Coordinates of N, CA and C and ligand atoms in Angstrom, one line a residue:
M1 N 0.9 -1.0 0.0 CA 0.1 -0.2 -0.1 C 0.7 1.2 -0.1
N2 N 0.8 2.2 -0.9 CA 1.3 3.9 -1.0 C 0.7 4.3 0.3
L3 N 1.8 4.7 1.1 CA 1.5 5.7 2.0 C 1.2 7.0 1.8
P4 N 0.3 7.6 2.4 CA 0.3 9.3 2.0 C 1.8 9.9 2.6
T5 N 2.4 10.8 1.8 CA 3.7 11.5 2.1 C 3.6 12.5 3.3
D6 N 1.8 13.2 2.8 CA 1.9 14.2 3.6 C 0.7 14.3 4.6
L7 N 0.7 15.2 5.5 CA -0.6 15.1 6.2 C -0.9 16.7 6.5
R8 N -2.3 17.0 6.4 CA -2.8 18.1 6.4 C -3.8 18.4 7.8
T9 N -3.5 19.3 8.3 CA -4.9 19.6 9.2 C -5.1 21.2 8.9
K10 N -6.1 21.5 10.1 CA -6.7 22.9 9.7 C -5.4 24.3 9.4
R11 N -4.5 23.9 10.4 CA -3.1 25.0 10.5 C -2.1 24.6 9.8
L12 N -1.7 23.0 9.7 CA -0.3 22.2 9.6 C -0.5 21.6 8.4
H13 N 0.8 21.9 8.0 CA 1.3 20.9 6.8 C 2.5 20.0 7.5
L14 N 1.9 18.9 7.4 CA 3.4 18.2 8.1 C 3.6 17.3 6.6
R15 N 4.9 17.4 6.1 CA 5.6 17.1 4.9 C 7.1 16.4 5.2
R16 N 7.3 15.8 4.5 CA 8.7 15.3 4.1 C 9.9 16.6 4.5
W17 N 10.7 16.1 4.9 CA 11.7 17.2 5.1 C 12.7 17.9 3.8
R18 N 13.1 18.8 3.4 CA 13.9 19.4 2.3 C 15.2 19.9 3.2
A19 N 16.0 20.0 2.1 CA 17.6 20.6 2.7 C 17.4 21.9 3.6
S20 N 16.4 22.7 2.9 CA 16.4 24.0 3.8 C 15.9 24.3 5.2
D21 N 14.9 22.7 5.8 CA 14.9 22.7 6.9 C 16.0 22.3 7.6
R22 N 17.1 22.1 7.4 CA 18.1 21.6 8.1 C 19.3 22.8 9.1
Q23 N 19.0 24.2 8.5 CA 19.1 25.0 9.6 C 18.3 25.4 10.2
P24 N 17.2 25.8 10.2 CA 16.1 26.1 11.3 C 16.3 25.0 12.3
F25 N 16.6 23.6 11.8 CA 16.4 22.5 13.0 C 17.6 22.6 13.9
A26 N 18.7 23.0 13.1 CA 20.0 23.0 13.8 C 19.9 24.2 15.0
Q27 N 19.3 25.2 14.6 CA 18.9 26.6 15.3 C 18.1 26.1 16.8
L28 N 17.0 25.1 16.1 CA 16.0 25.1 17.5 C 16.6 23.5 18.6
N29 N 17.3 23.3 17.9 CA 18.5 22.0 18.7 C 19.1 22.4 19.4
C30 N 19.6 23.6 19.4 CA 20.8 24.6 20.2 C 20.1 25.6 21.2
D31 N 18.6 25.5 20.7 CA 18.1 26.5 22.1 C 17.8 25.9 23.2
P32 N 18.6 26.4 24.4 CA 18.6 26.0 25.9 C 16.9 25.1 26.2
Q33 N 15.9 26.4 25.8 CA 14.3 26.0 26.1 C 14.1 24.5 25.7
V34 N 14.4 24.5 24.1 CA 14.0 23.2 23.7 C 14.5 21.9 24.2
V35 N 15.7 22.3 24.5 CA 16.9 21.1 25.1 C 16.4 20.6 26.6
E36 N 16.0 21.6 27.1 CA 16.0 21.2 28.7 C 15.6 20.1 29.2
F37 N 14.9 19.2 28.4 CA 14.9 17.8 28.9 C 15.8 16.7 28.1
F38 N 16.4 17.3 27.5 CA 17.7 16.2 26.3 C 18.8 16.3 27.1
S39 N 19.5 15.5 26.9 CA 21.0 15.3 27.6 C 21.9 16.6 27.1
G40 N 21.5 17.2 26.5 CA 22.4 18.8 26.1 C 22.0 19.4 24.2
P41 N 22.3 20.3 24.2 CA 22.3 20.7 22.8 C 22.6 20.2 21.9
H42 N 22.3 20.3 20.5 CA 22.8 19.2 19.5 C 24.0 20.4 18.9
S43 N 24.9 19.6 18.3 CA 26.0 20.5 17.8 C 25.2 20.6 16.0
R44 N 25.5 21.5 15.2 CA 25.2 21.2 13.5 C 25.6 19.9 13.1
P45 N 26.5 19.2 13.3 CA 26.6 17.9 12.8 C 25.8 16.6 13.3
E46 N 25.5 17.1 15.1 CA 24.7 16.2 15.6 C 23.1 16.2 15.1
S47 N 22.9 17.8 14.8 CA 21.4 17.9 14.2 C 21.1 17.5 12.5
D48 N 22.0 17.5 11.4 CA 22.1 16.8 10.6 C 22.5 15.4 10.6
A49 N 22.9 14.8 11.4 CA 22.6 13.3 11.9 C 21.4 12.9 12.5
L50 N 20.6 13.7 12.9 CA 19.5 13.3 13.3 C 18.3 13.7 12.0
A51 N 18.4 14.8 11.4 CA 18.0 14.9 10.0 C 17.8 13.5 9.3
D52 N 19.5 12.9 9.2 CA 19.2 11.6 8.1 C 18.9 10.6 8.7
R53 N 18.8 10.2 10.6 CA 18.1 9.1 10.5 C 16.9 9.1 10.7
I54 N 15.9 10.6 10.3 CA 14.6 11.0 10.2 C 14.3 10.5 8.6
E55 N 15.3 11.0 7.6 CA 15.0 10.5 6.6 C 15.0 8.7 5.9
A56 N 16.3 8.5 6.5 CA 16.3 7.0 6.6 C 15.6 6.3 7.2
H57 N 14.5 6.9 8.3 CA 13.2 6.0 8.8 C 12.3 6.2 7.6
F58 N 12.1 7.0 6.9 CA 11.0 7.4 6.0 C 11.0 6.6 4.9
Q59 N 12.6 6.7 4.3 CA 13.1 5.1 3.2 C 12.4 3.9 3.8
Q60 N 12.7 3.7 4.8 CA 12.7 2.3 5.6 C 11.2 2.0 5.6
H61 N 10.6 2.9 6.4 CA 9.2 2.5 7.0 C 8.2 3.2 6.4
G62 N 8.2 4.5 5.4 CA 7.4 5.0 5.1 C 7.0 6.1 5.9
F63 N 7.2 6.1 7.1 CA 6.6 7.1 7.9 C 7.8 7.5 9.2
A64 N 7.9 8.4 9.3 CA 9.0 9.2 10.4 C 8.3 10.7 11.2
P65 N 9.0 10.9 11.9 CA 8.5 12.4 12.6 C 8.6 13.3 10.9
W66 N 7.6 13.8 10.8 CA 7.3 14.9 9.4 C 7.8 16.1 10.1
A67 N 8.5 17.0 8.8 CA 8.7 18.2 8.9 C 7.2 19.4 9.3
V68 N 7.3 20.3 9.9 CA 6.1 21.2 10.4 C 6.0 22.1 9.7
E69 N 5.4 22.0 8.5 CA 5.2 23.7 8.1 C 3.7 24.2 8.4
I70 N 3.9 25.8 9.0 CA 2.6 26.3 9.5 C 2.5 27.3 8.3
P71 N 1.7 27.1 7.3 CA 1.4 27.9 6.4 C 0.8 29.3 6.6
G72 N 1.3 30.4 6.1 CA 1.2 31.7 6.2 C 2.3 31.9 7.6
V73 N 2.9 31.1 8.0 CA 3.3 31.6 9.2 C 5.0 31.3 9.2
T74 N 5.5 29.9 8.4 CA 6.8 29.2 8.6 C 7.0 28.3 8.1
E75 N 7.9 28.1 7.2 CA 7.9 26.9 6.4 C 8.3 25.9 7.1
F76 N 9.1 26.0 8.2 CA 9.2 25.2 9.0 C 9.7 25.3 10.6
A77 N 8.6 24.6 11.5 CA 8.3 25.0 13.1 C 8.9 23.8 13.8
G78 N 9.5 22.8 13.0 CA 10.0 21.5 14.3 C 9.4 20.4 13.2
F79 N 9.1 19.4 14.1 CA 8.7 17.9 13.7 C 7.7 17.6 14.8
I80 N 6.9 16.4 13.6 CA 5.8 16.1 14.8 C 5.6 14.4 14.2
G81 N 5.6 13.4 14.8 CA 5.6 12.3 13.9 C 5.8 11.0 14.7
L82 N 6.0 10.1 13.6 CA 5.8 8.4 14.1 C 7.2 8.0 14.4
S83 N 7.9 7.3 14.9 CA 9.5 6.8 14.7 C 8.9 5.1 15.7
I84 N 9.8 4.1 15.5 CA 10.3 3.1 16.0 C 11.7 3.3 16.9
P85 N 11.1 3.0 18.0 CA 12.7 3.3 18.8 C 13.2 2.3 18.9
R86 N 14.9 2.7 18.9 CA 16.1 2.4 18.6 C 16.6 1.4 19.6
F87 N 15.9 1.3 20.7 CA 16.1 0.4 21.9 C 15.2 -0.5 22.3
E88 N 15.7 -1.6 23.1 CA 14.7 -2.5 24.0 C 14.4 -2.1 25.1
A89 N 12.8 -2.3 25.3 CA 12.3 -1.9 26.7 C 11.4 -2.9 26.6
A90 N 10.5 -2.9 27.7 CA 9.2 -3.9 27.9 C 8.2 -3.7 27.1
F91 N 8.3 -2.4 26.6 CA 7.2 -2.0 25.6 C 7.6 -1.7 24.2
T92 N 8.6 -2.6 23.8 CA 9.1 -2.4 22.3 C 8.8 -4.0 22.0
P93 N 8.6 -4.2 20.9 CA 8.7 -3.4 19.6 C 7.3 -2.2 19.7
C94 N 7.7 -0.9 19.1 CA 6.4 -0.2 19.4 C 6.2 0.7 18.2
I95 N 5.5 1.8 18.1 CA 5.5 2.8 17.5 C 5.4 4.1 18.6
E96 N 5.9 5.0 18.3 CA 6.2 6.3 19.6 C 5.9 7.5 18.4
V97 N 4.8 8.1 18.8 CA 4.5 9.3 18.5 C 5.2 10.5 19.5
G98 N 5.7 11.3 18.7 CA 6.7 12.6 19.5 C 6.6 13.8 18.8
W99 N 7.5 14.7 19.3 CA 7.0 16.3 18.8 C 8.6 17.1 19.4
R100 N 8.8 18.0 18.6 CA 9.6 19.3 18.8 C 9.4 20.3 17.7
L101 N 9.0 21.8 18.8 CA 8.6 22.6 17.8 C 9.4 23.8 18.4
A102 N 9.6 24.6 17.6 CA 10.6 25.6 17.9 C 9.9 26.6 19.2
A103 N 10.5 27.4 20.2 CA 9.9 27.6 21.1 C 8.7 28.6 20.8
E104 N 9.1 29.6 19.5 CA 8.1 30.9 19.5 C 6.8 30.0 18.9
Y105 N 6.7 28.8 18.2 CA 5.7 28.1 18.3 C 4.9 27.4 19.6
W106 N 5.2 27.3 20.5 CA 5.0 26.7 21.7 C 3.4 27.4 22.0
N107 N 2.4 26.4 22.8 CA 1.4 27.0 23.2 C 0.5 27.8 22.4
Q108 N 0.4 27.2 21.0 CA -0.8 27.7 20.7 C -1.6 26.3 20.1
G109 N -1.3 24.9 20.7 CA -1.9 23.9 20.5 C -1.5 23.2 18.8
Y110 N -0.5 23.6 18.6 CA 0.1 22.9 17.3 C 0.7 21.5 17.7
A111 N 1.3 21.2 18.8 CA 1.9 20.0 18.6 C 1.0 19.2 18.8
T112 N -0.4 19.4 19.5 CA -1.4 18.3 19.9 C -2.4 18.1 18.4
E113 N -2.3 19.1 17.4 CA -2.8 19.2 16.4 C -2.2 18.2 15.6
G114 N -1.1 18.4 15.4 CA 0.0 17.4 14.5 C 0.0 16.5 14.7
A115 N -0.2 16.2 16.2 CA 0.0 14.8 16.8 C -1.2 14.3 17.0
R116 N -2.6 14.6 16.7 CA -3.8 13.6 16.7 C -3.6 13.6 15.2
A117 N -3.0 14.0 14.2 CA -3.1 13.6 12.7 C -1.9 12.4 12.6
A118 N -1.0 12.5 13.4 CA 0.1 11.4 13.0 C -0.8 10.0 13.6
V119 N -1.2 10.2 14.9 CA -1.7 8.9 15.4 C -2.6 8.4 14.7
D120 N -3.9 9.3 14.3 CA -4.9 9.1 13.5 C -3.9 8.2 12.0
F121 N -3.3 8.6 11.3 CA -2.2 8.1 10.5 C -1.8 6.5 10.9
A122 N -1.3 6.7 12.1 CA -0.9 5.2 12.7 C -1.8 4.1 13.1
F123 N -3.0 4.8 13.6 CA -4.2 3.8 13.3 C -4.8 3.7 12.3
R124 N -5.0 4.4 10.9 CA -5.9 4.0 10.0 C -4.7 3.5 9.1
W125 N -3.5 3.7 8.7 CA -2.7 3.2 7.7 C -1.7 2.2 7.9
I126 N -1.3 2.3 9.0 CA -0.4 1.3 9.4 C -0.8 0.2 10.7
K127 N -1.9 0.5 10.6 CA -2.9 -0.1 11.7 C -2.3 -0.7 12.9
A128 N -1.4 0.5 13.3 CA -1.0 0.0 14.5 C -2.0 -0.4 15.8
K129 N -1.7 -1.3 16.7 CA -2.5 -1.8 17.8 C -2.3 -0.6 19.1
E130 N -1.2 -0.4 18.8 CA -1.4 0.6 20.0 C 0.3 1.8 19.7
I131 N -0.3 3.2 20.1 CA 0.8 3.9 20.2 C 1.5 4.5 21.5
V132 N 2.9 4.8 21.5 CA 3.1 5.0 22.8 C 3.8 6.1 23.0
S133 N 3.7 7.2 23.8 CA 5.0 8.1 23.5 C 5.4 8.0 25.2
F134 N 6.7 8.7 25.4 CA 7.7 8.9 26.6 C 8.3 10.2 26.7
T135 N 8.5 10.1 27.8 CA 9.4 11.6 28.5 C 10.1 11.5 29.9
V136 N 10.5 12.9 30.1 CA 10.9 12.6 31.5 C 9.5 13.3 32.6
P137 N 9.7 12.8 33.7 CA 8.6 13.5 34.5 C 8.5 14.9 34.1
A138 N 9.4 15.6 34.3 CA 9.5 17.0 34.7 C 8.9 17.7 33.3
N139 N 9.0 16.7 32.1 CA 8.6 17.7 31.0 C 7.3 17.6 30.7
L140 N 6.3 18.7 31.5 CA 5.2 19.0 31.9 C 4.4 19.3 30.7
R141 N 5.0 20.1 29.7 CA 4.1 20.6 28.5 C 4.3 19.5 27.5
S142 N 5.3 18.5 27.3 CA 4.9 17.0 26.4 C 4.1 16.4 27.1
R143 N 4.1 15.9 28.5 CA 3.0 15.4 29.2 C 1.6 15.6 29.1
R144 N 1.4 17.1 28.6 CA 0.0 17.4 28.4 C -0.4 17.2 27.0
V145 N 0.2 17.3 26.3 CA 0.5 17.0 24.8 C -0.1 15.4 25.0
M146 N 0.3 14.6 25.6 CA 0.3 13.5 25.4 C -1.6 13.5 26.3
K147 N -1.4 13.5 27.4 CA -2.8 13.5 28.3 C -3.8 14.4 27.0
K148 N -3.5 15.3 26.3 CA -4.8 15.8 25.7 C -5.2 15.0 24.3
L149 N -4.4 14.1 23.8 CA -4.4 13.3 23.0 C -5.4 12.0 23.4
G150 N -5.4 11.9 24.8 CA -6.2 11.0 25.2 C -5.6 9.7 25.4
M151 N -4.1 9.7 25.6 CA -3.1 9.1 26.1 C -3.4 8.8 27.4
T152 N -2.8 7.4 27.9 CA -2.8 7.1 29.5 C -1.4 6.7 30.0
R153 N -1.2 7.3 31.6 CA 0.1 6.7 32.0 C -0.4 5.9 33.3
S154 N 0.6 4.9 33.1 CA 0.5 3.6 34.7 C 1.9 3.8 35.0
A155 N 1.9 3.9 36.2 CA 3.0 3.9 37.0 C 4.1 2.6 36.5
E156 N 3.2 1.9 36.6 CA 3.7 0.2 36.5 C 5.2 0.4 35.3
D157 N 4.5 1.4 34.3 CA 5.1 1.3 32.8 C 6.5 2.2 32.8
D158 N 6.9 2.9 34.0 CA 8.0 4.0 34.0 C 9.1 3.3 33.7
F159 N 9.8 3.8 33.1 CA 11.4 2.7 32.6 C 12.7 3.7 32.9
D160 N 13.5 3.6 32.8 CA 15.4 3.9 32.5 C 15.5 3.6 31.3
H161 N 15.7 5.1 30.7 CA 15.8 5.0 29.0 C 17.7 4.2 29.1
P162 N 17.4 3.4 28.3 CA 18.9 2.7 28.2 C 19.7 3.5 27.1
F163 N 19.4 4.8 26.8 CA 20.7 5.7 26.2 C 21.4 6.4 27.0
L164 N 20.8 6.2 28.4 CA 21.2 7.3 29.4 C 22.0 6.7 30.3
P165 N 23.4 6.8 30.9 CA 23.8 6.1 31.9 C 23.2 5.9 33.3
I166 N 23.5 4.8 33.9 CA 22.6 4.9 35.5 C 23.3 6.0 36.2
G167 N 22.2 6.8 36.7 CA 22.4 7.8 37.6 C 22.6 9.2 37.1
H168 N 22.0 8.9 35.9 CA 22.0 10.3 34.8 C 20.5 11.1 35.4
P169 N 20.4 12.1 35.7 CA 19.1 12.6 36.1 C 18.1 12.5 34.8
L170 N 18.5 12.1 33.8 CA 17.0 12.4 32.7 C 16.9 10.8 32.5
R171 N 17.5 10.1 33.2 CA 17.2 8.6 32.6 C 15.8 8.1 32.8
R172 N 15.1 8.6 34.0 CA 13.7 7.8 34.5 C 13.0 8.5 33.5
H173 N 11.9 7.8 32.8 CA 11.1 8.1 31.7 C 9.5 7.7 32.3
V174 N 8.5 8.4 31.9 CA 7.2 8.0 32.3 C 6.6 7.8 30.8
L175 N 6.0 6.7 30.6 CA 5.3 5.9 29.2 C 3.7 6.1 29.1
Y176 N 3.3 6.7 28.1 CA 2.1 7.1 27.7 C 1.7 6.2 26.6
R177 N 0.5 5.4 26.9 CA -0.2 4.6 25.6 C -1.6 4.7 25.5
M178 N -2.0 4.1 24.2 CA -3.0 4.7 23.2 C -3.6 3.4 22.4
K179 N -4.4 2.8 22.8 CA -4.9 1.6 22.0 C -5.5 2.2 20.5
N180 N -5.1 1.6 19.9 CA -6.2 1.4 18.3 C -7.9 1.5 18.7
P181 N -8.4 2.1 18.9 CA -9.9 2.3 18.7 C -10.6 1.4 18.0
D182 N -11.2 0.0 18.5 CA -11.9 -1.1 17.4 C -12.8 -0.2 16.4
G183 N -12.9 -0.7 15.4 CA -13.9 -0.1 14.2 C -13.3 1.1 13.8
A184 N -12.4 1.3 13.9 CA -11.7 3.1 13.0 C -11.9 2.4 11.4
P185 N -12.3 3.2 10.8 CA -13.1 3.4 9.4 C -11.8 3.3 8.6
P186 N -11.8 2.7 7.2 CA -10.5 2.2 6.5 C -10.0 3.7 5.9
P187 N -8.7 3.5 5.2 CA -8.7 5.3 5.1 C -9.5 5.7 4.1
S188 N -9.6 6.6 3.6 CA -10.6 7.3 2.4 C -9.7 7.8 1.5
Ligands
COA201 C1 6.3 19.6 23.9 C2 6.1 20.7 22.9 C3 6.2 20.0 21.8 C4 4.7 21.4 23.1 O1 4.2 22.0 21.8 P1 3.0 22.9 21.8 O2 2.7 23.1 20.5 O3 3.2 24.1 22.7 O4 2.0 21.9 22.6 P2 0.4 22.3 22.7 O5 0.2 23.9 22.8 O6 -0.3 21.3 21.7 O7 0.0 22.1 24.4 C5 0.9 22.3 25.2 C6 0.0 22.4 26.5 O8 1.2 22.3 27.7 C7 0.9 23.6 28.5 N1 1.9 23.6 29.1 C8 2.8 25.0 28.6 N2 3.8 25.0 29.8 C9 3.6 24.6 30.9 C10 4.1 24.1 31.7 N3 5.3 24.7 31.9 N4 3.7 23.3 32.8 C11 2.8 22.5 32.5 N5 1.9 22.5 31.6 C12 2.5 23.3 30.5 C13 -0.1 24.2 27.7 O9 -0.7 25.2 28.5 C14 -0.7 23.6 26.7 O10 -1.9 22.7 27.4 P3 -3.5 23.4 27.4 O11 -3.9 23.4 26.3 O12 -4.0 22.5 28.6 O13 -3.2 25.1 28.0 C15 7.2 21.6 23.1 O14 6.8 22.7 24.3 C16 8.3 21.5 22.4 O15 8.8 21.6 21.3 N6 9.4 21.3 23.6 C17 10.8 21.1 24.0 C18 11.3 19.6 22.8 C19 10.3 18.4 23.7 O16 10.4 18.7 24.7 N7 9.9 17.4 23.2 C20 9.4 16.3 23.7 C21 10.0 15.4 24.3 S1 9.4 13.5 24.5

């Protein structure tokens, strides 16, 4: 089945990445506000390497975190989309929904709006049985998006992120889940 390459919502265009996205992506990846809950700002090569991994994910799976365009506002605000985590945990293999936007576009409902379209894509097109999302307990903005999407958290699913060393202050993560509702209509 040919998967759609773009998703559109009322205000957003979730699209494949362009070379011109890399500079603003590198800029948001070194903004201390954006990376507050990551292990540190990304250098330009690290930011480009992440963009490369996202492109490879699209090539391999037909979906990935999409570049977010806000027509009439900006050509690139960050990413929202789906990925298959590269680590093993009690809840893997799975499909994760995630998001990262430049701070000037926060608190306008964009992440939730785009993530709803991404989750809908996962349920209708990929037929995912479940979607997960995870973050550090202190990332209340991200947890709020998970909650607004209708995802739920159980304390027994909390986990230590294997990419961070034992004792790292960001190692503990909370996991949110959402099951594919039965009877989702087929793609139109
Ligand atoms: C997480 C992120 C994508 C949210 O994007 P966004 O477009 O602002 O999200 P939304 O506007 O859809 O929702 C944000 C919610 O968080 C709430 N919020 C904002 N700041 C908050 C805070 N300090 N504490 C608690 N809630 C907060 C907002 O009020 C809003 O909830 P509401 O609609 O009930 O009022 C954005 O903050 C971001 O890119 N952060 C940095 C990267 C990141 O942490 N990514 C997630 C990694 S797991």
